mmCIF file of C-alpha atoms in Angstrom:
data_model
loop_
_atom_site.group_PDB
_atom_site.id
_atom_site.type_symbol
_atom_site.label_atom_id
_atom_site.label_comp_id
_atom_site.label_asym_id
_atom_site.label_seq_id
_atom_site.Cartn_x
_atom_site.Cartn_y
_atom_site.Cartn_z
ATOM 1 C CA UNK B 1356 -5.072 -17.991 54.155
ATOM 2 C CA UNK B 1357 -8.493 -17.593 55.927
ATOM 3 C CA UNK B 1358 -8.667 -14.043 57.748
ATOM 4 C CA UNK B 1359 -10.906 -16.379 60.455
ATOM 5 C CA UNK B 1360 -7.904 -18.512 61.866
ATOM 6 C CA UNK B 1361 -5.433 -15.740 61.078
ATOM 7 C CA UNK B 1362 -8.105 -13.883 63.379
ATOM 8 C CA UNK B 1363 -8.216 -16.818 65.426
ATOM 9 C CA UNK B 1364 -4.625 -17.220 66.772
ATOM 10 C CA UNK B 1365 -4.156 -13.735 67.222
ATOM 11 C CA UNK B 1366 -7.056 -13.276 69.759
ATOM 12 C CA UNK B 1367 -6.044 -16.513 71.199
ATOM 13 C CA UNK B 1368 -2.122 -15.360 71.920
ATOM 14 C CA UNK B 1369 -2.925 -11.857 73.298
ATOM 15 C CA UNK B 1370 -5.396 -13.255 75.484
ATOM 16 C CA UNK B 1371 -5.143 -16.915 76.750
ATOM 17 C CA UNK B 1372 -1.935 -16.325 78.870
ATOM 18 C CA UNK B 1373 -3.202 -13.571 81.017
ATOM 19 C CA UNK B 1374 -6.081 -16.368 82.051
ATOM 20 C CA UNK B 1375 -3.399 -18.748 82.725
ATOM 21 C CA UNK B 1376 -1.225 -16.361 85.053
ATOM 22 C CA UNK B 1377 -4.504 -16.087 87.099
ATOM 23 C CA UNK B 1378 -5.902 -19.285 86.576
ATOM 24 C CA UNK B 1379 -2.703 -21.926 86.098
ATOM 25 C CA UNK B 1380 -5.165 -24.894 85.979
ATOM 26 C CA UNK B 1381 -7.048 -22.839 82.936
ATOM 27 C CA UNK B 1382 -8.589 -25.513 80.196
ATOM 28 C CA UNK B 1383 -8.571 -22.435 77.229
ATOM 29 C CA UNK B 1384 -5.157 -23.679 75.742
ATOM 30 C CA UNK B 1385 -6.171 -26.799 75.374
ATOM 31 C CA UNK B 1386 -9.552 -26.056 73.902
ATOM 32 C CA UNK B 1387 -8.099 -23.612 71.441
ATOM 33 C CA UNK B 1388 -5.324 -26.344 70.194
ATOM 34 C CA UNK B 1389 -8.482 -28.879 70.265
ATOM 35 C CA UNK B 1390 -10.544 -26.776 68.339
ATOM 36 C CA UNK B 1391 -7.822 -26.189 65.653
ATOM 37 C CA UNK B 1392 -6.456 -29.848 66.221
ATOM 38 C CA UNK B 1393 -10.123 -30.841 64.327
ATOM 39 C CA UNK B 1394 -8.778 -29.085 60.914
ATOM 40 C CA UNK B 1395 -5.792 -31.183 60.772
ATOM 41 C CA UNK B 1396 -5.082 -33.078 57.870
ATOM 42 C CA UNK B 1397 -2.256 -36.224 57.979
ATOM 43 C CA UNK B 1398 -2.119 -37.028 53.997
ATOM 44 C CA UNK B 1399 -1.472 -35.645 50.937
ATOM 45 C CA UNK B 1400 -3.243 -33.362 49.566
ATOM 46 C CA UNK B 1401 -1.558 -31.816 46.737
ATOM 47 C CA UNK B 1402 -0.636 -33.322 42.945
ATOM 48 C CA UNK B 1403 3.111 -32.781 43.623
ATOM 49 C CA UNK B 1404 3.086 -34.813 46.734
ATOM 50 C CA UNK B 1405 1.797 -37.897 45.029
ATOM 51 C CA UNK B 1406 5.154 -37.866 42.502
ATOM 52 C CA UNK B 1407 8.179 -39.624 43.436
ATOM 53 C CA UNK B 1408 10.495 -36.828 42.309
ATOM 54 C CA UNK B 1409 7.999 -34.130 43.445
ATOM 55 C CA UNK B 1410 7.197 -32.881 39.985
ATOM 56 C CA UNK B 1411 5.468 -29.328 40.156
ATOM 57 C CA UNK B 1412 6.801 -28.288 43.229
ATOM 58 C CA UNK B 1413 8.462 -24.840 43.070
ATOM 59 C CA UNK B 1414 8.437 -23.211 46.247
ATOM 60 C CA UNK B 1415 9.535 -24.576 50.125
ATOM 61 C CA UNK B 1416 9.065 -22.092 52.263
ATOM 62 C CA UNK B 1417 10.790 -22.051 56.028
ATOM 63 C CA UNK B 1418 10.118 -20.356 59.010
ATOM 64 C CA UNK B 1419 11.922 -19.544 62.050
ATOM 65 C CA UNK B 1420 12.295 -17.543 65.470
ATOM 66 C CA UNK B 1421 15.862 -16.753 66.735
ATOM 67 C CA UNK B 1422 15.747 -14.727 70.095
ATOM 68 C CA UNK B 1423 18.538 -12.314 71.454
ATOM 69 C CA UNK B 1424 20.850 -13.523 73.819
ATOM 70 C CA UNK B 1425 20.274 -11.135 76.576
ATOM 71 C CA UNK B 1426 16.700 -10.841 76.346
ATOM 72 C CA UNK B 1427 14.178 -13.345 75.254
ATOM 73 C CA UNK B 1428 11.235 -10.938 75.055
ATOM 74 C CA UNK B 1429 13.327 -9.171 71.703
ATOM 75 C CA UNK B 1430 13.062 -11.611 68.315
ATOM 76 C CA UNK B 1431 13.330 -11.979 64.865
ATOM 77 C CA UNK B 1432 10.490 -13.442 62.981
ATOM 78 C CA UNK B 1433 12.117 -14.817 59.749
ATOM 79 C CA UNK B 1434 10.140 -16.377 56.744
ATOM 80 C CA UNK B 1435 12.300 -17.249 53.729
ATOM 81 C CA UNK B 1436 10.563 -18.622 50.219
ATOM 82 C CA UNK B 1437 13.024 -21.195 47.957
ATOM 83 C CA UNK B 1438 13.033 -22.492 44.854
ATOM 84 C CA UNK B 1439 12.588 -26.297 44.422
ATOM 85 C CA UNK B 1440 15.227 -28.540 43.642
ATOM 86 C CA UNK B 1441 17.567 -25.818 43.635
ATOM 87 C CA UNK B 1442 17.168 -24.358 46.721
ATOM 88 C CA UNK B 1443 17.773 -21.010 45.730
ATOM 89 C CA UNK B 1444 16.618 -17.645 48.354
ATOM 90 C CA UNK B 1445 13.636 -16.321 46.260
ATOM 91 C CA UNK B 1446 11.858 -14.081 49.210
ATOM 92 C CA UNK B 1447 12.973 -13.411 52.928
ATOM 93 C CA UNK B 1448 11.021 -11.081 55.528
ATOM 94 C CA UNK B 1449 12.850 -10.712 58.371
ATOM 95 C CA UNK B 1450 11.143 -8.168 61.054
ATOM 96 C CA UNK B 1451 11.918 -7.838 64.862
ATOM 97 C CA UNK B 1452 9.236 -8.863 67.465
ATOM 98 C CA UNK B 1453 8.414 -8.198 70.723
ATOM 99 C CA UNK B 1454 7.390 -11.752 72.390
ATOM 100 C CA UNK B 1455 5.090 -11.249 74.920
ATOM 101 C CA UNK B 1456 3.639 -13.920 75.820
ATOM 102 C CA UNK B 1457 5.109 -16.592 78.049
ATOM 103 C CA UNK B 1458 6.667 -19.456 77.829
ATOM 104 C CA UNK B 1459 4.231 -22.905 78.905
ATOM 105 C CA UNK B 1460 5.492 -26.331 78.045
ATOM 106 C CA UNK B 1461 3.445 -27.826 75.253
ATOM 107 C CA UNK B 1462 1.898 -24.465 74.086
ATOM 108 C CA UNK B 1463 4.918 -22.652 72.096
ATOM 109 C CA UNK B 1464 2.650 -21.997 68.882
ATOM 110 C CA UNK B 1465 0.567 -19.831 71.067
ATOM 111 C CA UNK B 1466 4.192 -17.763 71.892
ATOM 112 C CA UNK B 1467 6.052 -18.070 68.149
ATOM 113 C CA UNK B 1468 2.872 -18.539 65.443
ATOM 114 C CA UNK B 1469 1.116 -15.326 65.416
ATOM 115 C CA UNK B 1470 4.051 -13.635 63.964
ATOM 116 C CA UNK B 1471 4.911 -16.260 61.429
ATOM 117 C CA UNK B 1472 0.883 -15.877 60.476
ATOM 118 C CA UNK B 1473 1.788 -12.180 59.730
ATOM 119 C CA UNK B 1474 4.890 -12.972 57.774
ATOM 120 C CA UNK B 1475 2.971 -15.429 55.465
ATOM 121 C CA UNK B 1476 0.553 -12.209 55.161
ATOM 122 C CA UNK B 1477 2.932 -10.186 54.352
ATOM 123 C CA UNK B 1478 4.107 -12.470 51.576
ATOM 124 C CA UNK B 1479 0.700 -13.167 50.022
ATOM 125 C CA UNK B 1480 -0.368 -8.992 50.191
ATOM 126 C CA UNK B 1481 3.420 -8.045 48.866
ATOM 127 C CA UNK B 1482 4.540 -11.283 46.416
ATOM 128 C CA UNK B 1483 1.577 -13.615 46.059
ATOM 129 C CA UNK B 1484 3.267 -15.515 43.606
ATOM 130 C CA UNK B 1485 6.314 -16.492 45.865
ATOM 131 C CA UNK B 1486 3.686 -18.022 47.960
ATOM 132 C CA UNK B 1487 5.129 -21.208 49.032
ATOM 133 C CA UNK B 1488 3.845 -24.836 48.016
ATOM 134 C CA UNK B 1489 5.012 -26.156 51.204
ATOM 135 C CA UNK B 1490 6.517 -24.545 54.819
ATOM 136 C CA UNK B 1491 8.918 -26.073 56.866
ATOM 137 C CA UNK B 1492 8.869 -25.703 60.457
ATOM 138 C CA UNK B 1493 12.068 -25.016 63.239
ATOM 139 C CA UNK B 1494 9.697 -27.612 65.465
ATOM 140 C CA UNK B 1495 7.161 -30.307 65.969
ATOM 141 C CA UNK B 1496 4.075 -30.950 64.103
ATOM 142 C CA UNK B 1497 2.062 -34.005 65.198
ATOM 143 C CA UNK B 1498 4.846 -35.220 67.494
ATOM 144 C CA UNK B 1499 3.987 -33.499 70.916
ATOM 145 C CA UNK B 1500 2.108 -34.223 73.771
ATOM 146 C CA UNK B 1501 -1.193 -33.613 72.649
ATOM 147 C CA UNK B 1502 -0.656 -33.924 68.992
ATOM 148 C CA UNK B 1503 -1.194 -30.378 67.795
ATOM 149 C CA UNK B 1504 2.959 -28.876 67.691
ATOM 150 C CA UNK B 1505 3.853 -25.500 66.079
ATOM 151 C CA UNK B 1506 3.891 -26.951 62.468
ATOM 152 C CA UNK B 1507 0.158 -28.323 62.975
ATOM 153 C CA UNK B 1508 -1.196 -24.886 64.265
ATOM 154 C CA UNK B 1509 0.886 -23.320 61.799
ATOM 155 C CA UNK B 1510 -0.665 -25.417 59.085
ATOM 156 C CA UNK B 1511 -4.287 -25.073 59.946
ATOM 157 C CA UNK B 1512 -4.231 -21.157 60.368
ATOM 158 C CA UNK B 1513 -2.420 -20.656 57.043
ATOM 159 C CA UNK B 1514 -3.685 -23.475 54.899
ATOM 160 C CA UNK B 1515 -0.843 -24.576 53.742
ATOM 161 C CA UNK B 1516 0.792 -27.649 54.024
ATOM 162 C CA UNK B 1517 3.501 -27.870 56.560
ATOM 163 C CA UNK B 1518 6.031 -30.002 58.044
ATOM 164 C CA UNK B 1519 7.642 -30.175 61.273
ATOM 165 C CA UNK B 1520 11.740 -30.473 61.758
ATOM 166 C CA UNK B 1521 13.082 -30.684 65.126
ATOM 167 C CA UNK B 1522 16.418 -30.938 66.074
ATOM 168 C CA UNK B 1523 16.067 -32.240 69.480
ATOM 169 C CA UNK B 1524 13.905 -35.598 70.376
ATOM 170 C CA UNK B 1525 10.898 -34.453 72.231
ATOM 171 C CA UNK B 1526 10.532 -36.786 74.862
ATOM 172 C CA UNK B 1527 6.361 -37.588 75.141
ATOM 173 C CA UNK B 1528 4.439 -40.968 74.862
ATOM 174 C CA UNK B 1529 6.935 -43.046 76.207
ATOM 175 C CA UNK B 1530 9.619 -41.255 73.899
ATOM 176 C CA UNK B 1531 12.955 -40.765 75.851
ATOM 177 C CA UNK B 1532 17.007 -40.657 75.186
ATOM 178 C CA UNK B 1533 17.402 -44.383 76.450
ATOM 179 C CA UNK B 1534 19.624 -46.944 74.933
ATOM 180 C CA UNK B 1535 17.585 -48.009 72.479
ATOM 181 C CA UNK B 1536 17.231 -44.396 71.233
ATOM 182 C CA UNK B 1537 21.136 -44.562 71.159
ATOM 183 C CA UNK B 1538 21.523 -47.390 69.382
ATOM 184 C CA UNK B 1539 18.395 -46.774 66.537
ATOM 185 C CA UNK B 1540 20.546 -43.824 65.742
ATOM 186 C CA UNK B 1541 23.908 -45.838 65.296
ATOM 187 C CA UNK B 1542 22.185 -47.779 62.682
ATOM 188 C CA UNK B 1543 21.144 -44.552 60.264
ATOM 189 C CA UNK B 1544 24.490 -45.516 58.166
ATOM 190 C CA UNK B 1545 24.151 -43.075 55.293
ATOM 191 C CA UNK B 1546 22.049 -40.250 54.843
ATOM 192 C CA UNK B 1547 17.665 -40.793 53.856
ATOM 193 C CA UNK B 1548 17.978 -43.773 57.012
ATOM 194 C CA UNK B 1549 15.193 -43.303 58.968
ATOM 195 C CA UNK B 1550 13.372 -45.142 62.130
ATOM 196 C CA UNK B 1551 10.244 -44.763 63.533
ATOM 197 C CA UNK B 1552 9.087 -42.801 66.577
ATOM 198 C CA UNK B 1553 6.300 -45.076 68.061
ATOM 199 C CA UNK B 1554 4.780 -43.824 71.305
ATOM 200 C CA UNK B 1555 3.678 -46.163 74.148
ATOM 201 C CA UNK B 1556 0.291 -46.226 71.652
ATOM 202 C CA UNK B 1557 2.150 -47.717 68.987
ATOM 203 C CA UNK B 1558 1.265 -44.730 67.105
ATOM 204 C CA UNK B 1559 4.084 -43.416 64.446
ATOM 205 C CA UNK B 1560 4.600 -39.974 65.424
ATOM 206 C CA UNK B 1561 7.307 -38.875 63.676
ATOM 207 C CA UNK B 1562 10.508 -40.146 62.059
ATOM 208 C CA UNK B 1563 13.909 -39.852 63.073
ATOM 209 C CA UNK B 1564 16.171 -39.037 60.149
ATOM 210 C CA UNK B 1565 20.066 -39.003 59.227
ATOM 211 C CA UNK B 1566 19.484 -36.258 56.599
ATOM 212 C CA UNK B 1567 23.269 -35.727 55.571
ATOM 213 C CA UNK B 1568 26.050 -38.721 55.502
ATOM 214 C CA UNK B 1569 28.526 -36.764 57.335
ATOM 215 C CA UNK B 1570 25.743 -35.601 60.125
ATOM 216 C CA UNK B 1571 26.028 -37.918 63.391
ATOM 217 C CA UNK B 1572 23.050 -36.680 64.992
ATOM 218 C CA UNK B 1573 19.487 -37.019 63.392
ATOM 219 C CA UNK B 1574 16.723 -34.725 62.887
ATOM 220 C CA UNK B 1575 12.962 -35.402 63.606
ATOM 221 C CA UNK B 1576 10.142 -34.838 61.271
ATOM 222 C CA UNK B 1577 6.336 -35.241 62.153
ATOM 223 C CA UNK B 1578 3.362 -34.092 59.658
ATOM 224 C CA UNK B 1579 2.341 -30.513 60.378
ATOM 225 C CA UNK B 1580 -0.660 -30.287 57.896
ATOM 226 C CA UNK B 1581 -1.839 -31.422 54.335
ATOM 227 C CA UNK B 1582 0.731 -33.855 53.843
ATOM 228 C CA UNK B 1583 1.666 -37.342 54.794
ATOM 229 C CA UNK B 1584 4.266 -38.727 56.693
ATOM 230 C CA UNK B 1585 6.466 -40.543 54.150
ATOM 231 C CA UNK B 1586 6.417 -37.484 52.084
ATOM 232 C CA UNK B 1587 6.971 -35.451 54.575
ATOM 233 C CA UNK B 1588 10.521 -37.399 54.925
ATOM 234 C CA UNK B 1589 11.098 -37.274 51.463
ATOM 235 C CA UNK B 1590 10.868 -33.944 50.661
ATOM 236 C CA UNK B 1591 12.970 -33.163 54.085
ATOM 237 C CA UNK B 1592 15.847 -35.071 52.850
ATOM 238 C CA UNK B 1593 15.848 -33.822 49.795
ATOM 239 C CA UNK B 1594 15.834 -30.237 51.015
ATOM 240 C CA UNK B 1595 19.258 -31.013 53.302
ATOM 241 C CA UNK B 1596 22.386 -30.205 52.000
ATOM 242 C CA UNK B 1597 23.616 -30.153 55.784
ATOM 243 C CA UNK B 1598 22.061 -31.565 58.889
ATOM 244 C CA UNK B 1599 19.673 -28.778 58.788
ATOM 245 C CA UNK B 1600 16.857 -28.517 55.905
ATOM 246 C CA UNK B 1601 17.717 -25.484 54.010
ATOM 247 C CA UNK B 1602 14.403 -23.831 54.082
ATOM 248 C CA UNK B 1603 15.391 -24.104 57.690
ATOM 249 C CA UNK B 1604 18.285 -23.257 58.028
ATOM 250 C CA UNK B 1605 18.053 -19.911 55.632
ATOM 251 C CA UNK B 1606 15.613 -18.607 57.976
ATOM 252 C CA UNK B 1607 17.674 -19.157 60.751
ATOM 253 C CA UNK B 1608 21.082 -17.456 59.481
ATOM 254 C CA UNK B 1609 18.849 -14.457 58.163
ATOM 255 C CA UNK B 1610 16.777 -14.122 61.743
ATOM 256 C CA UNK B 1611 20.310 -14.053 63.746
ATOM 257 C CA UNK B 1612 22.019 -11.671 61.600
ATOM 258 C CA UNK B 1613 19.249 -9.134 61.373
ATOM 259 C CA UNK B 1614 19.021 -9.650 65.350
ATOM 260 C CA UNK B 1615 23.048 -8.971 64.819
ATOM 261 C CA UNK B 1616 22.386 -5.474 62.698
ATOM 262 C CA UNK B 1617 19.355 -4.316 64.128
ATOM 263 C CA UNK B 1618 19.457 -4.405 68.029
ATOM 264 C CA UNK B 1619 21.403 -1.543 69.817
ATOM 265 C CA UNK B 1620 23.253 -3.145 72.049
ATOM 266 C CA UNK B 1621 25.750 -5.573 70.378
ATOM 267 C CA UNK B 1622 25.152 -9.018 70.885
ATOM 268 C CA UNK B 1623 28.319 -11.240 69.256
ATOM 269 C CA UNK B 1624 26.014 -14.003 68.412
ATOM 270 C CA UNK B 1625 22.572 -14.788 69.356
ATOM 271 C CA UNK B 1626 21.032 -18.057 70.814
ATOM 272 C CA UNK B 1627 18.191 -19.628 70.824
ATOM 273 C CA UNK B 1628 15.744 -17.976 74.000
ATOM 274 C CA UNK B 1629 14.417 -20.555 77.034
ATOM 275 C CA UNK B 1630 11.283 -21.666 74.807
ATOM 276 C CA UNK B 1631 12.853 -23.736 72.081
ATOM 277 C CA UNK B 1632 15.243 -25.284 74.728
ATOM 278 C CA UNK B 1633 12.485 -26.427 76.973
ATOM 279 C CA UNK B 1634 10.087 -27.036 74.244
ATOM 280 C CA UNK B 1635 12.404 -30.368 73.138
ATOM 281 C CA UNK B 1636 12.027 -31.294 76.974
ATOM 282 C CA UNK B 1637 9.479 -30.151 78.666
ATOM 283 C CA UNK B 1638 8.668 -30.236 81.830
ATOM 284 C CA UNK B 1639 5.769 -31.206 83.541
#
């Protein structure tokens, strides 16, 4: 992981948002994503990637915020390391977080990332070999509105390659919930069926994906960094033994139940805060 972007996002996350509250109209968001945006790479990269049955892959990694249900200030940063194909909890660092920075539509990595940076640095100082091959992402990678989501900046500022799972369609270039959205998703029959997410550029930006026969909604995947888009898919699916990639999905049970043991006030259940519900549809 280069100290440089680790360096990078930090000083950008403590510092961009006051700008913003003064300035709303501020361009330094946008020129940070831009300047990391240049480091992305949309193929594969690595040996494993290139095989069919992704021989010499080990480790999938996932990451994941969940945020307390009275307060969205108070998280928990989760990062869990599994084996590969058995999908077996190696490694989890769970930690509580205070979020201080805001919420802006389009700019969540600047909110979530700098404490998933710290948990891959905790990893690499504390188990450097249960450093993962691959991370998968609770969000979008190249599929948002300026092509630079939480699994790209992610990606870029830990080197690794990354991938980016949403649950909810996010509805940018000329994406939206209409009837043929409906009706693309009543033909995924059986789980691996996929369709494409083409913006109004006719640009693939993602895939839709019915990851589990007996799931009725899909997910969406988009390439966060250093791999391609087909694998991307691949290796999702094959990581799903629910709707929910368990990389994913590990991260997120762990995050809520430490949230569960470790804040004083009881909670009964925790929820996702306001970010990840407008971050699948923003507004403008």
């Amino acid at each position: 992981m280069s100290s440089k972007g680790g360096s990078l996002v930090l000083r950008a996350a403590h510092t961009w948002w006051q700008q913003w509250e003064l300035s709303p109209h501020l361009s330094l968001p946008e020129r940070e994503q831009a300047q990391l945006k240049a480091s992305v790479i949309e193929e594969d990269t690595e040996e494993w990637q290139k095989d069919l049955a992704f021989a010499g892959l080990e480790r999938v990694g996932g990451v994941d915020l969940s945020y307390g249900k009275e307060n969205d200030t108070i998280a928990c940063a989760s990062l869990v390391v599994l084996s590969y194909p058995d999908l077996e909890v190696l490694y989890e660092d769970c930690r509580m977080v205070t979020v201080s920075a805001p919420y802006v539509a389009g700019f969540l990595a600047f909110r979530e990332v700098p404490f998933l940076v710290e948990a891959a640095q905790r990893l690499q100082e504390r188990e450097p070999g249960l450093r993962p091959q691959v991370l998968l992402v609770d969000g979008n990678g190249k599929l948002h509105p300026r092509g630079f989501g939480v699994a790209c900046h992610l990606g870029v500022l830990t080197g690794l390659p990354c991938i980016g799972v949403a649950k909810n369609l996010l509805q940018v270039h000329g994406l939206a919930k209409d009837e043929l959205h409906k009706e693309q998703i009543r033909d995924l029959q059986m789980g691996g069926a996929t369709f494409p997410l083409t913006g109004t550029s006719d640009r693939v930006l993602g895939m839709a994906l019915r990851s589990y026969n007996k799931s009725t909604k899909p997910i969406y995947v988009s390439v966060g960094h250093r791999i391609s888009l087909e694998s991307a898919v691949r290796l999702v699916q094959s990581c799903c033994r629910y709707r929910i990639p368990e990389p994913i999905r590990q991260a997120d049970m762990r995050s809520r139940e430490y949230i569960r043991k470790h804040l004083s006030a009881p909670l009964g259940s925790t929820a996702p805060g306001p970010a990840r519900q407008e971050e699948a549809e923003p507004k403008h």
